[in-house]
Amino acid sequence: MIEKFDLILVGTGFASSFFLNTFLAKAKPTTRILVLERGRLDTHAWQVNNRRNTSQNPNDTFINTHPQKKWRFTPSFGGGSNCWWGVTPRMMPNDFRMQSAYGVGVDWPISYEELETFYARTEEMMSISGPDDGSPFPRSTPYPQPPHRFTDPDKVLKKAYPDLFFHLPTARASKSTPNRPRCCATGVCNLCPINAKFTVLHEMKHLYEDSRVTLILEAIVQTVETQAGVATGVSYLKNGVVSQAGADIVVLGGNAIFNPHILQRSHIRHPLLGKYLDEQIALKVTIDLDGLNNFQGSTSNTGHGYMLYDGEHRKEHAGCLIETWNTPNDLRIEQGKWQQRLILRIIYENLPNQQNYIKYDPNNPDLPETVYTGPSDYALKAMKKLPSILPGILGSLPIENLRIGDRPHSTEAHILGTTVMGHDPQTSVIDKHLIHHQVRNLLVLGSGAFPTVAPANPTLTISALSLWAAHHLLN
Amino acid sequence: MGEKIGRRTFILTALASGLFSSLGGWWIIKSTNNVNMIVGLVRKKLHYLQIDEAGLNAFAKDFVREGYRASMKLTIISHFFIYTNLLDSMGRLNDLGGRIAKSFLLSSDFFWYGSDVTRVVKYLGFYDPYVKPCRNPFAKFN
């Protein structure tokens, strides 16, 4: 006999956890929720002792057909919240309307204004530290935590660009919270030694201990079961045995590799399912400063520059977000110049491409395959212009030497697209409330929903969209 | 009375012991070479500093132990390329030397005493945020 639940939730990362938070707040005492997580629960102590985020090798969970392009994620309880760096900008209003504003990409089916209160709620839940002297995007509330300390180069850039350079918003605490100590700038935020950054494991684990929730670890969801266009449950593999569970609502909260793969394997077809796999691309810039010291900031990256982010140039080429870095390992060794170095990370948006996708192989149904042909010309064009633009942008800094990396980083550790959202069922897999266009009691959360790839880091938007989706479902 | 060891077993055991001893000996020699090379690289890169000799040796040993990947790279480089000056001019050892010198600076008391080049620099312990977090010498919190 198949055990029946009110809701089945797949995954325990940002997308699932923020959804579950809202859902539990309004669920009845008798509501039954099944959560299936493919990974193990690797405690923070285990992670620190082993210097890695997960006891499972992510590369064993999928096939990368273009290995030069890396896709980074954490298959364990808490998902990407274990390995993320904790950088939490919102997307800009025009990021949601790229087609209307600049004639490229597509418009999102949801506007910045619609998402704003959910952004604010997410920032509150994560205790985000952010600027208190302005913001690049409209805000209804101040940031919950004061900003981290600027470095001296940040102060120079802020003076030159008061409306375009800001403290970097982050989930690394600038002052201690009941659960977390203040960040002390260790510079290894992918696994914070002192647990100063927000993680699901640290801050939301109690949701999964709620009496209404049944959590099963190391349970790999294979398919969503449907009858007459209605989801009836899922089948999952645990300890070599395939089991089934039934539910009134099924919510996929895996990443943008696994969510489309589950749908493909379930034969819930759509021409664009799995398509538009992509992420931002970034260049490293190393600047030797002349007489100006760096590294005085109170966390690993401290500033966000919007000088090349939004504007008419996006009609022609990608916009970018400029991050200033503050990690001590970047110091110089020449006498007297130890702190006179600044590292920038220039993060470009990308135009999604159908040639980049998740492939389902019926002969090897357990492993999704990533196919990646490269970033868009839109992004590459912007990167080529950087050497001629950047020195002028940074004209207020005393620069001795500036070196731009000759190739982008192999990954930004964001996996986007593959179950894109939109109004039109012909050109999108899910609607503006993250509900599947055809199977109306199936929600597909997470970064797969992104129909375009903005320069901003996606986690805050992923989490806010989950709050938005849960709010709509319950109202 | 114990069983007699067969000739074949004896030969295989002897061969395995010999191989094990050789590899172990090779590793000890290489580790010693790595320690010496690290000491030399730090002295060269930070020629302007007076460095406590015992502390530098302790750092080099800790680097071999803790900086596993870099140490392996160093082993390979030192094993296959003995012409370090050539390597230095090629930049390969230079990059590694820079990394090791940075690691030493962060592991020492140099920045904690105001980057004073006139005093003798002491080794405090290998710079590893997972062993001793919150030792960033530059970060300020006010």
Coordinates of C-alpha atoms in Angstrom, one line a residue:
Chain A
M1 CA 0.0 0.0 0.0
I2 CA 1.3 3.5 -0.9
E3 CA 1.6 5.8 2.0
K4 CA -0.2 9.1 1.4
F5 CA 0.9 12.6 2.4
D6 CA -0.6 16.0 1.9
L7 CA 2.6 17.3 0.3
I8 CA 5.9 15.7 -1.0
L9 CA 8.9 18.0 -1.1
V10 CA 12.0 17.0 -2.9
G11 CA 15.3 18.4 -1.7
T12 CA 16.4 20.4 1.4
G13 CA 18.3 23.4 -0.1
F14 CA 17.3 27.0 -0.2
A15 CA 14.3 26.5 -2.6
S16 CA 12.8 23.7 -0.5
S17 CA 13.5 25.2 2.9
F18 CA 12.1 28.6 2.3
F19 CA 9.0 27.0 0.8
L20 CA 8.6 24.7 3.7
N21 CA 9.0 27.6 6.2
T22 CA 5.9 29.3 4.8
F23 CA 4.0 26.1 4.2
L24 CA 4.4 24.9 7.8
A25 CA 3.4 28.3 9.2
K26 CA 0.0 27.9 7.7
A27 CA -0.4 24.1 7.7
K28 CA -2.8 22.3 10.0
P29 CA -1.6 20.3 12.9
T30 CA -2.7 17.2 11.1
T31 CA -0.9 18.0 7.8
R32 CA 1.6 15.4 6.7
I33 CA 4.6 16.3 4.7
L34 CA 7.2 13.9 3.2
V35 CA 10.7 15.4 2.4
L36 CA 13.0 13.3 0.3
E37 CA 16.7 14.3 0.2
R38 CA 19.2 12.5 -2.0
G39 CA 22.2 13.4 0.2
R40 CA 23.2 12.6 3.8
L41 CA 23.2 15.0 6.7
D42 CA 26.8 16.0 7.0
T43 CA 27.2 18.1 10.2
H44 CA 29.2 21.3 10.3
A45 CA 31.7 19.5 12.5
W46 CA 32.0 16.7 9.9
Q47 CA 32.5 19.2 7.1
V48 CA 35.2 21.2 9.0
N49 CA 37.0 18.0 10.0
N50 CA 37.0 16.7 6.4
R51 CA 37.4 20.2 4.7
R52 CA 34.5 19.5 2.4
N53 CA 30.8 20.2 2.3
T54 CA 29.5 16.7 1.5
S55 CA 30.3 13.1 2.0
Q56 CA 29.0 12.3 -1.5
N57 CA 30.9 13.1 -4.6
P58 CA 28.8 15.5 -6.7
N59 CA 30.5 14.2 -9.9
D60 CA 29.0 10.7 -9.2
T61 CA 25.5 12.1 -9.5
F62 CA 25.5 13.3 -13.1
I63 CA 27.5 13.1 -16.3
N64 CA 29.3 16.2 -17.5
T65 CA 29.7 15.8 -21.3
H66 CA 31.7 19.0 -21.5
P67 CA 34.0 18.7 -18.4
Q68 CA 35.9 21.9 -19.1
K69 CA 32.7 23.6 -17.9
K70 CA 32.2 22.9 -14.2
W71 CA 28.8 22.7 -12.4
R72 CA 29.2 22.9 -8.7
F73 CA 26.6 21.9 -6.1
T74 CA 26.4 20.1 -2.8
P75 CA 24.3 16.9 -2.7
S76 CA 23.6 16.8 1.0
F77 CA 21.1 18.1 3.6
G78 CA 20.9 21.9 3.1
G79 CA 22.1 21.6 -0.5
G80 CA 23.9 24.7 -1.8
S81 CA 23.5 26.6 1.5
N82 CA 26.5 24.5 2.7
C83 CA 28.9 25.7 0.0
W84 CA 27.6 29.1 -0.9
W85 CA 29.7 32.2 -0.3
G86 CA 26.8 34.1 1.2
V87 CA 26.5 37.0 -1.3
T88 CA 22.9 38.2 -1.5
P89 CA 22.2 41.0 -3.9
R90 CA 18.7 41.4 -5.2
M91 CA 18.2 41.4 -8.9
M92 CA 17.6 44.8 -10.4
P93 CA 14.1 45.8 -11.6
N94 CA 15.3 45.8 -15.2
D95 CA 16.7 42.3 -14.8
F96 CA 13.0 41.2 -14.8
R97 CA 12.2 43.0 -18.0
M98 CA 15.2 42.5 -20.3
Q99 CA 13.1 42.2 -23.4
S100 CA 10.9 45.3 -22.7
A101 CA 13.8 47.4 -21.5
Y102 CA 16.6 46.4 -23.9
G103 CA 15.2 44.1 -26.5
V104 CA 17.2 41.1 -25.5
G105 CA 16.3 37.8 -23.7
V106 CA 12.8 37.6 -22.3
D107 CA 10.7 39.3 -19.6
W108 CA 10.1 37.4 -16.4
P109 CA 6.4 36.7 -15.7
I110 CA 7.0 38.4 -12.3
S111 CA 8.1 41.9 -11.7
Y112 CA 10.6 43.3 -9.1
E113 CA 7.7 45.1 -7.5
E114 CA 5.7 41.9 -7.0
L115 CA 8.7 40.2 -5.4
E116 CA 9.9 43.0 -3.3
T117 CA 8.2 42.1 0.0
F118 CA 9.4 38.5 -0.4
Y119 CA 12.9 39.8 -0.9
A120 CA 12.6 41.7 2.3
R121 CA 11.2 38.7 4.2
T122 CA 14.1 36.5 2.9
E123 CA 16.6 39.1 4.0
E124 CA 15.0 39.1 7.4
M125 CA 15.1 35.3 7.7
M126 CA 18.8 35.2 6.7
S127 CA 19.7 38.3 8.8
I128 CA 21.4 39.9 5.9
S129 CA 24.0 42.5 6.4
G130 CA 23.8 45.3 3.8
P131 CA 24.3 49.0 3.0
D132 CA 22.7 51.6 5.2
D133 CA 23.5 54.5 3.0
G134 CA 21.4 53.8 -0.1
S135 CA 20.7 50.9 -2.3
P136 CA 21.0 50.1 -6.0
F137 CA 17.5 48.7 -6.0
P138 CA 14.2 50.1 -4.4
R139 CA 13.7 48.8 -0.8
S140 CA 10.7 48.8 1.5
T141 CA 12.7 48.0 4.6
P142 CA 16.3 48.5 5.8
Y143 CA 18.7 45.6 5.9
P144 CA 18.4 43.6 9.2
Q145 CA 22.1 43.9 10.0
P146 CA 24.5 46.8 9.5
P147 CA 27.0 46.7 6.7
H148 CA 30.4 45.1 7.0
R149 CA 33.4 47.4 7.2
F150 CA 34.7 48.7 3.9
T151 CA 38.3 48.4 2.9
D152 CA 40.2 51.6 2.0
P153 CA 39.9 51.0 -1.7
D154 CA 36.2 50.5 -1.2
K155 CA 36.0 54.0 0.4
V156 CA 37.8 55.5 -2.6
L157 CA 35.3 53.8 -5.0
K158 CA 32.4 54.9 -2.8
K159 CA 33.5 58.5 -2.9
A160 CA 33.8 58.3 -6.7
Y161 CA 30.5 56.5 -7.2
P162 CA 28.2 57.4 -4.3
D163 CA 25.1 56.0 -6.2
L164 CA 26.7 53.1 -7.9
F165 CA 29.1 51.5 -5.3
F166 CA 27.7 50.0 -2.1
H167 CA 28.5 47.7 0.7
L168 CA 28.0 44.1 -0.5
P169 CA 24.9 42.5 1.0
T170 CA 25.8 39.2 2.7
A171 CA 24.5 36.4 4.8
R172 CA 27.8 36.5 6.8
A173 CA 26.9 38.1 10.1
S174 CA 28.3 41.6 10.7
K175 CA 27.2 41.3 14.3
S176 CA 26.4 38.1 16.3
T177 CA 22.9 36.7 16.2
P178 CA 21.4 34.2 18.7
N179 CA 22.6 31.4 16.4
R180 CA 25.7 32.7 14.7
P181 CA 28.9 34.6 15.7
R182 CA 30.1 37.6 13.9
C183 CA 32.1 36.9 10.7
C184 CA 35.9 37.3 11.4
A185 CA 37.0 37.4 7.8
T186 CA 38.6 34.0 7.5
G187 CA 38.3 34.1 3.7
V188 CA 37.1 30.5 3.4
C189 CA 33.3 31.2 3.2
N190 CA 32.5 28.1 1.2
L191 CA 32.9 26.3 4.5
C192 CA 32.9 28.9 7.3
P193 CA 35.1 27.5 10.2
I194 CA 33.0 29.4 12.8
N195 CA 29.5 29.0 11.2
A196 CA 29.0 32.8 10.7
K197 CA 27.1 32.5 7.5
F198 CA 23.5 31.4 7.0
T199 CA 23.0 27.8 6.2
V200 CA 19.9 25.6 6.2
L201 CA 21.7 23.1 8.4
H202 CA 22.3 25.8 11.1
E203 CA 19.2 27.9 10.8
M204 CA 16.4 25.9 9.3
K205 CA 17.0 22.3 10.4
H206 CA 14.2 22.7 12.9
L207 CA 11.7 22.7 10.1
Y208 CA 12.6 19.2 9.2
E209 CA 12.2 18.1 12.8
D210 CA 8.6 19.4 12.9
S211 CA 6.2 16.6 13.9
R212 CA 4.3 17.0 10.7
V213 CA 7.4 16.4 8.6
T214 CA 8.9 13.0 7.7
L215 CA 12.4 13.4 6.4
I216 CA 14.1 10.6 4.5
L217 CA 17.7 11.0 3.6
E218 CA 19.6 9.3 0.8
A219 CA 16.3 9.0 -1.0
I220 CA 16.7 9.7 -4.7
V221 CA 13.5 10.7 -6.4
Q222 CA 13.2 9.0 -9.8
T223 CA 9.8 10.1 -11.1
V224 CA 6.7 12.1 -10.4
E225 CA 3.8 9.8 -10.8
T226 CA 0.8 11.3 -12.7
Q227 CA -2.7 10.2 -13.6
A228 CA -4.8 12.2 -16.2
G229 CA -2.5 15.2 -15.8
V230 CA -2.5 15.2 -12.0
A231 CA 0.5 14.4 -9.9
T232 CA -0.3 11.6 -7.5
G233 CA 3.1 11.1 -5.8
V234 CA 6.7 10.1 -6.5
S235 CA 8.8 7.0 -6.7
Y236 CA 12.2 7.1 -5.0
L237 CA 15.2 4.9 -4.6
K238 CA 16.5 4.2 -1.1
N239 CA 19.0 1.5 -0.1
G240 CA 18.5 -0.1 -3.6
V241 CA 14.8 -0.4 -3.2
V242 CA 12.3 1.6 -5.2
S243 CA 9.3 2.9 -3.1
Q244 CA 6.3 5.0 -3.9
A245 CA 4.6 7.7 -1.9
G246 CA 1.4 9.5 -2.7
A247 CA 0.5 13.2 -2.1
D248 CA -2.0 15.8 -3.1
I249 CA 0.8 18.2 -4.0
V250 CA 4.3 17.5 -5.3
V251 CA 7.0 20.1 -5.0
L252 CA 10.4 19.7 -6.7
G253 CA 13.1 21.7 -4.9
G254 CA 16.2 20.2 -6.4
N255 CA 18.7 22.0 -8.4
A256 CA 18.5 22.9 -12.1
I257 CA 20.1 19.6 -13.1
F258 CA 18.0 17.2 -11.1
N259 CA 14.5 18.9 -11.3
P260 CA 14.3 18.7 -15.2
H261 CA 15.8 15.2 -15.1
I262 CA 13.1 14.0 -12.8
L263 CA 10.4 15.5 -15.1
Q264 CA 12.1 14.0 -18.2
R265 CA 12.2 10.6 -16.6
S266 CA 8.6 11.0 -15.6
H267 CA 7.7 11.7 -19.3
I268 CA 6.1 15.0 -18.3
R269 CA 7.3 16.5 -21.6
H270 CA 7.8 20.0 -22.8
P271 CA 9.9 21.1 -25.8
L272 CA 11.9 23.5 -23.5
L273 CA 12.3 21.1 -20.5
G274 CA 16.0 20.9 -19.6
K275 CA 16.9 23.7 -22.1
Y276 CA 18.6 27.0 -21.3
L277 CA 21.1 25.5 -18.8
D278 CA 23.5 28.4 -18.0
E279 CA 25.0 30.7 -15.4
Q280 CA 26.9 33.9 -15.1
I281 CA 30.6 34.0 -16.2
A282 CA 33.2 35.9 -14.3
L283 CA 36.7 37.3 -14.8
K284 CA 39.3 37.9 -12.1
V285 CA 41.1 41.2 -12.1
T286 CA 44.3 41.6 -10.1
I287 CA 45.3 45.2 -9.3
D288 CA 48.5 46.2 -7.7
L289 CA 47.9 49.5 -5.9
D290 CA 50.4 52.3 -5.5
G291 CA 50.5 53.4 -1.9
L292 CA 47.0 52.4 -1.0
N293 CA 46.5 49.5 1.4
N294 CA 43.7 47.0 1.2
F295 CA 42.3 44.1 3.3
Q296 CA 40.9 46.2 6.2
G297 CA 37.4 44.9 5.6
S298 CA 35.5 42.8 8.1
T299 CA 34.5 40.0 5.7
S300 CA 35.8 38.2 2.6
N301 CA 34.2 40.5 -0.1
T302 CA 33.0 43.9 0.8
G303 CA 31.9 46.0 -2.1
H304 CA 29.5 45.9 -5.0
G305 CA 30.0 48.1 -8.0
Y306 CA 27.1 48.8 -10.3
M307 CA 29.0 51.0 -12.7
L308 CA 28.6 48.6 -15.6
Y309 CA 25.5 46.8 -14.5
D310 CA 22.3 48.4 -15.8
G311 CA 21.9 50.8 -18.7
E312 CA 21.6 51.2 -22.5
H313 CA 24.8 49.1 -23.0
R314 CA 22.6 46.1 -22.3
K315 CA 21.1 46.4 -25.7
E316 CA 24.4 45.5 -27.2
H317 CA 26.3 43.5 -24.6
A318 CA 26.1 42.1 -21.1
G319 CA 26.0 44.1 -17.9
C320 CA 28.2 43.1 -15.0
L321 CA 28.5 43.3 -11.3
I322 CA 31.8 44.2 -9.8
E323 CA 32.8 42.6 -6.5
T324 CA 35.7 43.8 -4.4
W325 CA 37.6 41.1 -2.5
N326 CA 39.3 41.2 0.9
T327 CA 41.0 37.9 1.4
P328 CA 44.5 38.0 3.1
N329 CA 45.9 35.2 0.9
D330 CA 46.0 37.8 -2.0
L331 CA 48.7 39.9 -0.3
R332 CA 51.9 40.9 -2.1
I333 CA 55.4 39.9 -0.9
E334 CA 57.4 42.9 -2.1
Q335 CA 58.8 45.0 0.8
G336 CA 56.4 47.6 2.0
K337 CA 53.6 46.7 -0.5
W338 CA 52.1 43.7 1.4
Q339 CA 48.6 45.1 1.5
Q340 CA 48.7 47.1 -1.8
R341 CA 46.6 44.7 -3.8
L342 CA 43.0 44.6 -4.8
I343 CA 41.2 41.6 -6.4
L344 CA 38.0 42.2 -8.4
R345 CA 35.6 39.7 -9.6
I346 CA 33.6 40.9 -12.7
I347 CA 30.4 38.9 -13.0
Y348 CA 28.6 39.0 -16.3
E349 CA 25.1 38.2 -17.2
N350 CA 24.4 35.6 -19.9
L351 CA 21.8 35.1 -22.5
P352 CA 20.4 31.5 -22.2
N353 CA 20.9 29.3 -25.1
Q354 CA 18.9 26.2 -26.1
Q355 CA 22.1 24.4 -27.1
N356 CA 22.9 24.2 -23.4
Y357 CA 20.7 21.6 -21.7
I358 CA 20.1 18.6 -19.5
K359 CA 19.9 15.4 -21.4
Y360 CA 18.0 12.4 -20.3
D361 CA 19.3 9.0 -21.6
P362 CA 16.7 6.2 -21.3
N363 CA 19.5 3.7 -21.4
N364 CA 21.1 5.3 -18.3
P365 CA 18.1 6.8 -16.6
D366 CA 19.8 7.4 -13.2
L367 CA 22.3 10.0 -14.3
P368 CA 21.4 13.4 -15.9
E369 CA 23.8 14.7 -18.5
T370 CA 24.9 18.3 -18.9
V371 CA 25.5 19.6 -22.4
Y372 CA 27.2 23.0 -22.6
T373 CA 28.3 24.6 -25.8
G374 CA 29.6 27.9 -24.2
P375 CA 28.5 31.3 -23.0
S376 CA 26.6 33.7 -25.2
D377 CA 28.2 36.1 -27.6
Y378 CA 26.3 38.8 -25.6
A379 CA 28.5 38.0 -22.6
L380 CA 31.7 37.4 -24.5
K381 CA 31.3 40.8 -26.3
A382 CA 31.1 42.6 -22.9
M383 CA 34.2 40.7 -21.7
K384 CA 36.2 41.7 -24.7
K385 CA 35.5 45.4 -24.0
L386 CA 36.6 45.2 -20.4
P387 CA 40.4 46.0 -20.9
S388 CA 39.5 49.3 -22.6
I389 CA 36.8 50.3 -20.1
L390 CA 38.0 49.2 -16.7
P391 CA 41.0 51.5 -16.2
G392 CA 38.7 54.5 -16.7
I393 CA 36.1 53.1 -14.4
L394 CA 38.7 52.6 -11.7
G395 CA 40.4 56.0 -12.4
S396 CA 40.0 57.1 -8.7
L397 CA 42.3 54.3 -7.5
P398 CA 46.1 54.7 -7.6
I399 CA 46.9 51.8 -9.9
E400 CA 50.4 50.5 -10.4
N401 CA 49.4 47.5 -12.5
L402 CA 46.1 45.9 -13.6
R403 CA 45.8 42.4 -14.9
I404 CA 42.6 40.9 -16.3
G405 CA 42.3 37.1 -16.3
D406 CA 42.6 35.7 -19.8
R407 CA 39.7 33.3 -19.3
P408 CA 36.6 33.2 -17.2
H409 CA 36.3 31.1 -14.1
S410 CA 35.2 27.5 -14.9
T411 CA 32.1 28.0 -12.8
E412 CA 30.2 30.5 -10.7
A413 CA 28.6 27.7 -8.7
H414 CA 25.2 28.7 -9.9
I415 CA 23.1 26.4 -12.1
L416 CA 20.2 28.2 -13.8
G417 CA 17.5 27.7 -16.4
T418 CA 16.2 24.2 -17.5
T419 CA 12.6 24.6 -16.1
V420 CA 12.0 28.2 -17.1
M421 CA 9.1 30.3 -15.9
G422 CA 6.8 32.3 -18.1
H423 CA 3.2 33.3 -18.9
D424 CA 3.0 31.3 -22.2
P425 CA 2.8 27.5 -21.8
Q426 CA 4.4 27.2 -25.2
T427 CA 7.6 29.0 -24.2
S428 CA 7.9 28.1 -20.6
V429 CA 7.6 25.1 -18.4
I430 CA 6.2 26.7 -15.2
D431 CA 4.0 29.7 -14.6
K432 CA 4.7 32.8 -12.5
H433 CA 3.8 31.0 -9.3
L434 CA 6.2 28.1 -10.2
I435 CA 3.4 25.8 -10.9
H436 CA 3.8 23.4 -13.8
H437 CA 1.8 24.6 -16.8
Q438 CA 0.3 21.2 -17.5
V439 CA 0.4 19.4 -14.1
R440 CA -1.3 21.9 -11.9
N441 CA -0.6 20.3 -8.5
L442 CA 3.1 20.1 -9.3
L443 CA 5.5 23.0 -8.3
V444 CA 9.0 23.3 -9.6
L445 CA 11.1 25.6 -7.4
G446 CA 14.6 26.7 -7.6
S447 CA 17.0 28.3 -10.0
G448 CA 15.7 26.3 -12.9
A449 CA 12.9 28.8 -13.1
F450 CA 15.2 31.7 -14.2
P451 CA 14.4 32.6 -17.8
T452 CA 17.4 35.0 -18.0
V453 CA 20.7 35.1 -16.2
A454 CA 21.3 38.4 -14.4
P455 CA 24.7 39.5 -13.1
A456 CA 23.4 39.3 -9.5
N457 CA 24.0 36.1 -7.5
P458 CA 20.8 34.1 -7.6
T459 CA 20.3 32.7 -4.1
L460 CA 18.2 35.5 -2.6
T461 CA 16.0 35.4 -5.6
I462 CA 15.6 31.6 -5.4
S463 CA 14.6 31.9 -1.8
A464 CA 12.2 34.8 -2.3
L465 CA 10.6 33.0 -5.2
S466 CA 9.9 30.0 -2.9
L467 CA 8.3 32.3 -0.4
W468 CA 6.2 33.8 -3.2
A469 CA 5.2 30.4 -4.5
A470 CA 4.2 29.1 -1.1
H471 CA 2.3 32.3 -0.3
H472 CA 0.3 31.9 -3.5
L473 CA -0.4 28.2 -3.0
L474 CA -1.7 28.8 0.4
N475 CA -3.8 31.9 -0.5
Chain B
M1 CA 57.3 -25.8 15.5
G2 CA 56.7 -23.0 12.9
E3 CA 56.0 -23.6 9.2
K4 CA 58.8 -23.3 6.8
I5 CA 58.7 -20.2 4.6
G6 CA 58.6 -21.2 0.9
R7 CA 61.2 -19.9 -1.4
R8 CA 58.7 -18.0 -3.5
T9 CA 57.1 -16.4 -0.5
F10 CA 60.5 -15.4 0.8
I11 CA 61.5 -13.8 -2.5
L12 CA 58.2 -11.9 -2.8
T13 CA 58.4 -10.7 0.8
A14 CA 62.0 -9.6 0.3
L15 CA 61.1 -7.7 -2.8
A16 CA 58.1 -6.0 -1.2
S17 CA 60.2 -5.1 1.8
G18 CA 62.9 -3.7 -0.4
L19 CA 60.4 -1.7 -2.5
F20 CA 58.7 -0.4 0.6
S21 CA 62.0 0.7 2.2
S22 CA 63.1 2.4 -1.0
L23 CA 59.8 4.3 -1.3
G24 CA 59.9 5.2 2.3
G25 CA 63.5 6.3 2.1
W26 CA 62.8 8.2 -1.1
W27 CA 59.9 10.0 0.6
I28 CA 62.0 10.9 3.7
I29 CA 64.8 12.2 1.4
K30 CA 62.2 14.2 -0.6
S31 CA 60.5 15.5 2.5
T32 CA 63.9 16.7 3.8
N33 CA 64.6 18.2 0.4
N34 CA 61.3 19.9 0.4
V35 CA 61.9 21.4 3.9
N36 CA 65.3 22.7 2.7
M37 CA 63.7 24.0 -0.5
I38 CA 60.9 25.8 1.4
V39 CA 63.4 27.4 3.8
G40 CA 65.4 28.6 0.8
L41 CA 62.4 29.9 -1.1
V42 CA 61.2 31.9 1.9
R43 CA 64.6 33.3 2.5
K44 CA 64.9 34.3 -1.1
K45 CA 61.4 35.8 -1.5
L46 CA 61.6 37.6 1.8
H47 CA 65.2 38.5 1.7
Y48 CA 64.5 41.8 3.4
L49 CA 63.4 40.1 6.6
Q50 CA 65.3 38.7 9.6
I51 CA 63.6 35.4 10.2
D52 CA 64.0 33.2 13.2
E53 CA 65.9 30.1 12.0
A54 CA 64.1 27.5 14.2
G55 CA 60.7 29.0 13.4
L56 CA 61.3 28.9 9.7
N57 CA 62.3 25.3 9.8
A58 CA 59.2 24.5 11.9
F59 CA 57.1 26.3 9.3
A60 CA 58.7 24.4 6.4
K61 CA 58.0 21.1 8.2
D62 CA 54.4 22.2 8.8
F63 CA 54.0 23.3 5.2
V64 CA 55.1 19.9 4.0
R65 CA 52.6 18.3 6.3
E66 CA 49.7 20.8 6.0
G67 CA 50.1 22.2 2.6
Y68 CA 49.8 18.8 1.0
R69 CA 49.0 19.7 -2.6
A70 CA 51.6 22.4 -2.8
S71 CA 54.1 20.1 -1.1
M72 CA 53.4 17.3 -3.7
K73 CA 53.9 19.8 -6.5
L74 CA 57.2 20.8 -4.9
T75 CA 58.2 17.2 -4.6
I76 CA 57.5 16.6 -8.3
I77 CA 59.2 19.8 -9.3
S78 CA 62.3 19.1 -7.2
H79 CA 62.5 15.5 -8.4
F80 CA 62.3 16.1 -12.1
F81 CA 63.8 19.5 -12.3
I82 CA 67.1 20.1 -10.5
Y83 CA 67.9 23.3 -12.3
T84 CA 65.9 25.6 -10.0
N85 CA 67.4 28.7 -11.4
L86 CA 66.0 27.8 -14.8
L87 CA 62.7 27.0 -13.2
D88 CA 62.8 30.3 -11.4
S89 CA 63.3 32.2 -14.6
M90 CA 60.5 30.1 -16.1
G91 CA 58.2 31.4 -13.4
R92 CA 56.9 28.0 -12.2
L93 CA 58.9 27.8 -9.0
N94 CA 58.5 31.5 -8.7
D95 CA 54.7 31.2 -8.4
L96 CA 55.0 28.5 -5.9
G97 CA 57.7 30.4 -4.0
G98 CA 55.4 33.4 -3.8
R99 CA 52.6 31.3 -2.4
I100 CA 54.9 29.8 0.2
A101 CA 56.2 33.2 1.2
K102 CA 52.7 34.5 1.6
S103 CA 51.9 31.5 3.7
F104 CA 54.9 32.2 5.9
L105 CA 54.0 35.8 6.4
L106 CA 50.5 35.0 7.5
S107 CA 51.8 32.3 9.8
S108 CA 54.3 34.6 11.4
D109 CA 54.0 37.5 13.8
F110 CA 55.2 40.0 11.2
F111 CA 51.9 41.8 10.6
W112 CA 50.9 41.6 14.2
Y113 CA 53.9 43.8 15.1
G114 CA 53.2 46.5 12.5
S115 CA 55.2 45.0 9.6
D116 CA 58.4 46.0 11.3
V117 CA 61.3 44.8 9.1
T118 CA 63.9 45.7 11.8
R119 CA 62.8 43.0 14.2
V120 CA 63.3 39.2 14.0
V121 CA 60.2 37.6 12.6
K122 CA 58.8 34.6 14.6
Y123 CA 56.7 31.7 13.4
L124 CA 53.4 31.5 15.3
G125 CA 51.9 28.4 13.8
F126 CA 50.7 27.3 10.4
Y127 CA 48.0 29.7 9.0
D128 CA 45.0 27.5 8.7
P129 CA 41.5 29.1 9.4
Y130 CA 40.1 25.6 10.2
V131 CA 42.7 25.0 12.9
K132 CA 42.9 28.5 14.3
P133 CA 40.1 30.7 12.9
C134 CA 39.9 34.5 13.2
R135 CA 43.6 35.1 12.7
N136 CA 43.3 37.4 9.7
P137 CA 46.0 40.0 10.6
F138 CA 44.5 42.8 8.5
A139 CA 40.7 42.6 9.2
K140 CA 39.1 45.4 11.2
F141 CA 35.8 45.3 12.9
N142 CA 34.9 48.9 13.9

